[in-house]
Amino acid sequence: MKHIVVAAVLALAPGLAIAGCGHDRIQTTATSCAEGQVWDSKTMACVPQPQA
């Protein structure tokens, strides 16, 4: 039984790691927009900042 639990955890670990890495990548990208641009969560890209 112990071997089955270990195998299940190892099988799920890569998927959990990828999900975490993807989240970090989005945050890093959002903070790296050029001056005059803002992060658009719908397009997942930097866009020109709207004029007020």
A tleap script that builds the chain and sets N, CA, C and O, in Angstrom:
source leaprc.protein.ff14SB
mol = sequence {
  NMET LYS HIE ILE VAL VAL ALA ALA VAL LEU
  ALA LEU ALA PRO GLY LEU ALA ILE ALA GLY
  CYS GLY HIE ASP ARG ILE GLN THR THR ALA
  THR SER CYS ALA GLU GLY GLN VAL TRP ASP
  SER LYS THR MET ALA CYS VAL PRO GLN PRO
  GLN CALA
}
set mol.1.N position { 0.823 -1.196 0.000 }
set mol.1.CA position { 0.000 0.000 0.000 }
set mol.1.C position { 0.866 1.259 0.000 }
set mol.1.O position { 0.553 2.236 -0.681 }
set mol.2.N position { 1.942 1.230 0.757 }
set mol.2.CA position { 2.828 2.387 0.848 }
set mol.2.C position { 3.417 2.719 -0.522 }
set mol.2.O position { 3.580 3.892 -0.857 }
set mol.3.N position { 3.735 1.702 -1.311 }
set mol.3.CA position { 4.311 1.908 -2.641 }
set mol.3.C position { 3.307 2.590 -3.579 }
set mol.3.O position { 3.690 3.402 -4.421 }
set mol.4.N position { 2.053 2.263 -3.433 }
set mol.4.CA position { 1.015 2.863 -4.281 }
set mol.4.C position { 0.877 4.351 -3.971 }
set mol.4.O position { 0.735 5.167 -4.882 }
set mol.5.N position { 0.919 4.699 -2.700 }
set mol.5.CA position { 0.804 6.106 -2.301 }
set mol.5.C position { 2.008 6.890 -2.825 }
set mol.5.O position { 1.846 7.987 -3.359 }
set mol.6.N position { 3.194 6.345 -2.679 }
set mol.6.CA position { 4.404 7.012 -3.167 }
set mol.6.C position { 4.338 7.181 -4.683 }
set mol.6.O position { 4.684 8.245 -5.197 }
set mol.7.N position { 3.904 6.167 -5.392 }
set mol.7.CA position { 3.791 6.246 -6.847 }
set mol.7.C position { 2.767 7.311 -7.260 }
set mol.7.O position { 2.988 8.032 -8.233 }
set mol.8.N position { 1.675 7.413 -6.544 }
set mol.8.CA position { 0.647 8.407 -6.865 }
set mol.8.C position { 1.174 9.825 -6.648 }
set mol.8.O position { 0.923 10.711 -7.465 }
set mol.9.N position { 1.897 10.043 -5.561 }
set mol.9.CA position { 2.467 11.365 -5.286 }
set mol.9.C position { 3.483 11.730 -6.355 }
set mol.9.O position { 3.499 12.865 -6.830 }
set mol.10.N position { 4.323 10.792 -6.735 }
set mol.10.CA position { 5.327 11.062 -7.766 }
set mol.10.C position { 4.673 11.333 -9.119 }
set mol.10.O position { 5.186 12.131 -9.904 }
set mol.11.N position { 3.566 10.687 -9.394 }
set mol.11.CA position { 2.871 10.889 -10.662 }
set mol.11.C position { 2.236 12.279 -10.722 }
set mol.11.O position { 2.164 12.878 -11.795 }
set mol.12.N position { 1.780 12.791 -9.592 }
set mol.12.CA position { 1.129 14.099 -9.561 }
set mol.12.C position { 2.114 15.259 -9.434 }
set mol.12.O position { 1.785 16.384 -9.813 }
set mol.13.N position { 3.294 15.014 -8.918 }
set mol.13.CA position { 4.257 16.082 -8.643 }
set mol.13.C position { 4.590 16.938 -9.864 }
set mol.13.O position { 4.587 18.161 -9.727 }
set mol.14.N position { 4.876 16.388 -11.047 }
set mol.14.CA position { 5.193 17.255 -12.191 }
set mol.14.C position { 4.059 18.201 -12.561 }
set mol.14.O position { 4.319 19.356 -12.899 }
set mol.15.N position { 2.837 17.759 -12.509 }
set mol.15.CA position { 1.702 18.618 -12.826 }
set mol.15.C position { 1.570 19.765 -11.843 }
set mol.15.O position { 1.261 20.889 -12.238 }
set mol.16.N position { 1.799 19.495 -10.584 }
set mol.16.CA position { 1.733 20.554 -9.577 }
set mol.16.C position { 2.871 21.539 -9.760 }
set mol.16.O position { 2.676 22.743 -9.593 }
set mol.17.N position { 4.049 21.055 -10.098 }
set mol.17.CA position { 5.195 21.937 -10.311 }
set mol.17.C position { 4.966 22.831 -11.530 }
set mol.17.O position { 5.296 24.017 -11.499 }
set mol.18.N position { 4.413 22.281 -12.582 }
set mol.18.CA position { 4.146 23.071 -13.795 }
set mol.18.C position { 3.108 24.151 -13.491 }
set mol.18.O position { 3.255 25.289 -13.936 }
set mol.19.N position { 2.078 23.812 -12.750 }
set mol.19.CA position { 1.047 24.794 -12.411 }
set mol.19.C position { 1.641 25.942 -11.619 }
set mol.19.O position { 1.308 27.104 -11.855 }
set mol.20.N position { 2.516 25.623 -10.683 }
set mol.20.CA position { 3.164 26.666 -9.902 }
set mol.20.C position { 4.075 27.522 -10.748 }
set mol.20.O position { 4.086 28.743 -10.588 }
set mol.21.N position { 4.832 26.930 -11.636 }
set mol.21.CA position { 5.741 27.690 -12.485 }
set mol.21.C position { 4.976 28.606 -13.426 }
set mol.21.O position { 5.400 29.735 -13.673 }
set mol.22.N position { 3.873 28.140 -13.945 }
set mol.22.CA position { 3.080 28.973 -14.833 }
set mol.22.C position { 2.572 30.212 -14.126 }
set mol.22.O position { 2.559 31.299 -14.704 }
set mol.23.N position { 2.159 30.061 -12.898 }
set mol.23.CA position { 1.663 31.195 -12.128 }
set mol.23.C position { 2.778 32.213 -11.905 }
set mol.23.O position { 2.555 33.416 -12.044 }
set mol.24.N position { 3.969 31.745 -11.562 }
set mol.24.CA position { 5.099 32.647 -11.352 }
set mol.24.C position { 5.460 33.382 -12.629 }
set mol.24.O position { 5.808 34.562 -12.587 }
set mol.25.N position { 5.383 32.705 -13.754 }
set mol.25.CA position { 5.743 33.323 -15.032 }
set mol.25.C position { 4.796 34.474 -15.346 }
set mol.25.O position { 5.231 35.522 -15.823 }
set mol.26.N position { 3.516 34.287 -15.085 }
set mol.26.CA position { 2.534 35.340 -15.343 }
set mol.26.C position { 2.811 36.553 -14.460 }
set mol.26.O position { 2.741 37.686 -14.935 }
set mol.27.N position { 3.122 36.336 -13.192 }
set mol.27.CA position { 3.417 37.452 -12.309 }
set mol.27.C position { 4.663 38.191 -12.759 }
set mol.27.O position { 4.689 39.421 -12.750 }
set mol.28.N position { 5.693 37.463 -13.152 }
set mol.28.CA position { 6.922 38.092 -13.610 }
set mol.28.C position { 6.668 38.907 -14.864 }
set mol.28.O position { 7.174 40.023 -14.983 }
set mol.29.N position { 5.903 38.381 -15.791 }
set mol.29.CA position { 5.590 39.092 -17.024 }
set mol.29.C position { 4.792 40.349 -16.726 }
set mol.29.O position { 5.041 41.395 -17.324 }
set mol.30.N position { 3.846 40.262 -15.819 }
set mol.30.CA position { 3.003 41.408 -15.486 }
set mol.30.C position { 3.815 42.545 -14.897 }
set mol.30.O position { 3.474 43.710 -15.101 }
set mol.31.N position { 4.866 42.242 -14.182 }
set mol.31.CA position { 5.673 43.290 -13.565 }
set mol.31.C position { 6.755 43.811 -14.497 }
set mol.31.O position { 7.471 44.747 -14.142 }
set mol.32.N position { 6.887 43.232 -15.668 }
set mol.32.CA position { 7.957 43.651 -16.568 }
set mol.32.C position { 7.453 44.444 -17.768 }
set mol.32.O position { 8.157 44.550 -18.772 }
set mol.33.N position { 6.251 45.002 -17.684 }
set mol.33.CA position { 5.740 45.844 -18.769 }
set mol.33.C position { 6.591 47.112 -18.853 }
set mol.33.O position { 7.061 47.633 -17.841 }
set mol.34.N position { 6.773 47.588 -20.065 }
set mol.34.CA position { 7.560 48.798 -20.289 }
set mol.34.C position { 6.821 50.006 -19.745 }
set mol.34.O position { 5.617 49.948 -19.495 }
set mol.35.N position { 7.539 51.091 -19.564 }
set mol.35.CA position { 6.927 52.324 -19.086 }
set mol.35.C position { 5.844 52.764 -20.074 }
set mol.35.O position { 6.046 52.738 -21.288 }
set mol.36.N position { 4.701 53.165 -19.536 }
set mol.36.CA position { 3.586 53.570 -20.382 }
set mol.36.C position { 2.692 52.422 -20.790 }
set mol.36.O position { 1.745 52.610 -21.554 }
set mol.37.N position { 2.985 51.226 -20.288 }
set mol.37.CA position { 2.159 50.063 -20.587 }
set mol.37.C position { 1.637 49.463 -19.296 }
set mol.37.O position { 2.230 49.640 -18.232 }
set mol.38.N position { 0.534 48.757 -19.395 }
set mol.38.CA position { -0.067 48.060 -18.259 }
set mol.38.C position { -0.376 46.621 -18.670 }
set mol.38.O position { -0.451 46.305 -19.857 }
set mol.39.N position { -0.551 45.768 -17.686 }
set mol.39.CA position { -0.849 44.357 -17.931 }
set mol.39.C position { -2.337 44.181 -18.210 }
set mol.39.O position { -3.176 44.639 -17.435 }
set mol.40.N position { -2.662 43.522 -19.311 }
set mol.40.CA position { -4.040 43.188 -19.661 }
set mol.40.C position { -4.236 41.702 -19.410 }
set mol.40.O position { -3.682 40.866 -20.124 }
set mol.41.N position { -5.029 41.375 -18.389 }
set mol.41.CA position { -5.199 39.971 -18.016 }
set mol.41.C position { -6.011 39.190 -19.042 }
set mol.41.O position { -5.911 37.964 -19.090 }
set mol.42.N position { -6.809 39.862 -19.861 }
set mol.42.CA position { -7.588 39.155 -20.879 }
set mol.42.C position { -6.699 38.664 -22.008 }
set mol.42.O position { -6.856 37.536 -22.475 }
set mol.43.N position { -5.760 39.507 -22.456 }
set mol.43.CA position { -4.872 39.112 -23.553 }
set mol.43.C position { -3.563 38.526 -23.046 }
set mol.43.O position { -2.763 38.000 -23.819 }
set mol.44.N position { -3.354 38.624 -21.726 }
set mol.44.CA position { -2.132 38.118 -21.095 }
set mol.44.C position { -0.894 38.770 -21.718 }
set mol.44.O position { 0.096 38.102 -22.012 }
set mol.45.N position { -0.975 40.100 -21.915 }
set mol.45.CA position { 0.131 40.828 -22.534 }
set mol.45.C position { 0.124 42.273 -22.039 }
set mol.45.O position { -0.864 42.751 -21.482 }
set mol.46.N position { 1.243 42.953 -22.255 }
set mol.46.CA position { 1.331 44.374 -21.949 }
set mol.46.C position { 0.664 45.150 -23.078 }
set mol.46.O position { 0.852 44.847 -24.256 }
set mol.47.N position { -0.117 46.154 -22.697 }
set mol.47.CA position { -0.814 47.000 -23.665 }
set mol.47.C position { -0.560 48.457 -23.302 }
set mol.47.O position { -0.232 48.757 -22.154 }
set mol.48.N position { -0.707 49.380 -24.275 }
set mol.48.CA position { -0.524 50.797 -23.952 }
set mol.48.C position { -1.480 51.234 -22.844 }
set mol.48.O position { -2.642 50.832 -22.808 }
set mol.49.N position { -0.966 52.060 -21.951 }
set mol.49.CA position { -1.777 52.547 -20.837 }
set mol.49.C position { -2.850 53.497 -21.356 }
set mol.49.O position { -2.540 54.409 -22.124 }
set mol.50.N position { -4.104 53.305 -20.954 }
set mol.50.CA position { -5.169 54.195 -21.418 }
set mol.50.C position { -4.935 55.638 -20.942 }
set mol.50.O position { -4.447 55.869 -19.835 }
set mol.51.N position { -5.286 56.579 -21.783 }
set mol.51.CA position { -5.161 57.995 -21.421 }
set mol.51.C position { -6.357 58.402 -20.582 }
set mol.51.O position { -7.497 58.078 -20.913 }
set mol.52.N position { -6.094 59.112 -19.495 }
set mol.52.CA position { -7.190 59.526 -18.578 }
set mol.52.C position { -7.805 60.841 -19.012 }
set mol.52.O position { -8.729 61.335 -18.365 }
savepdb mol mol.pdb
quit
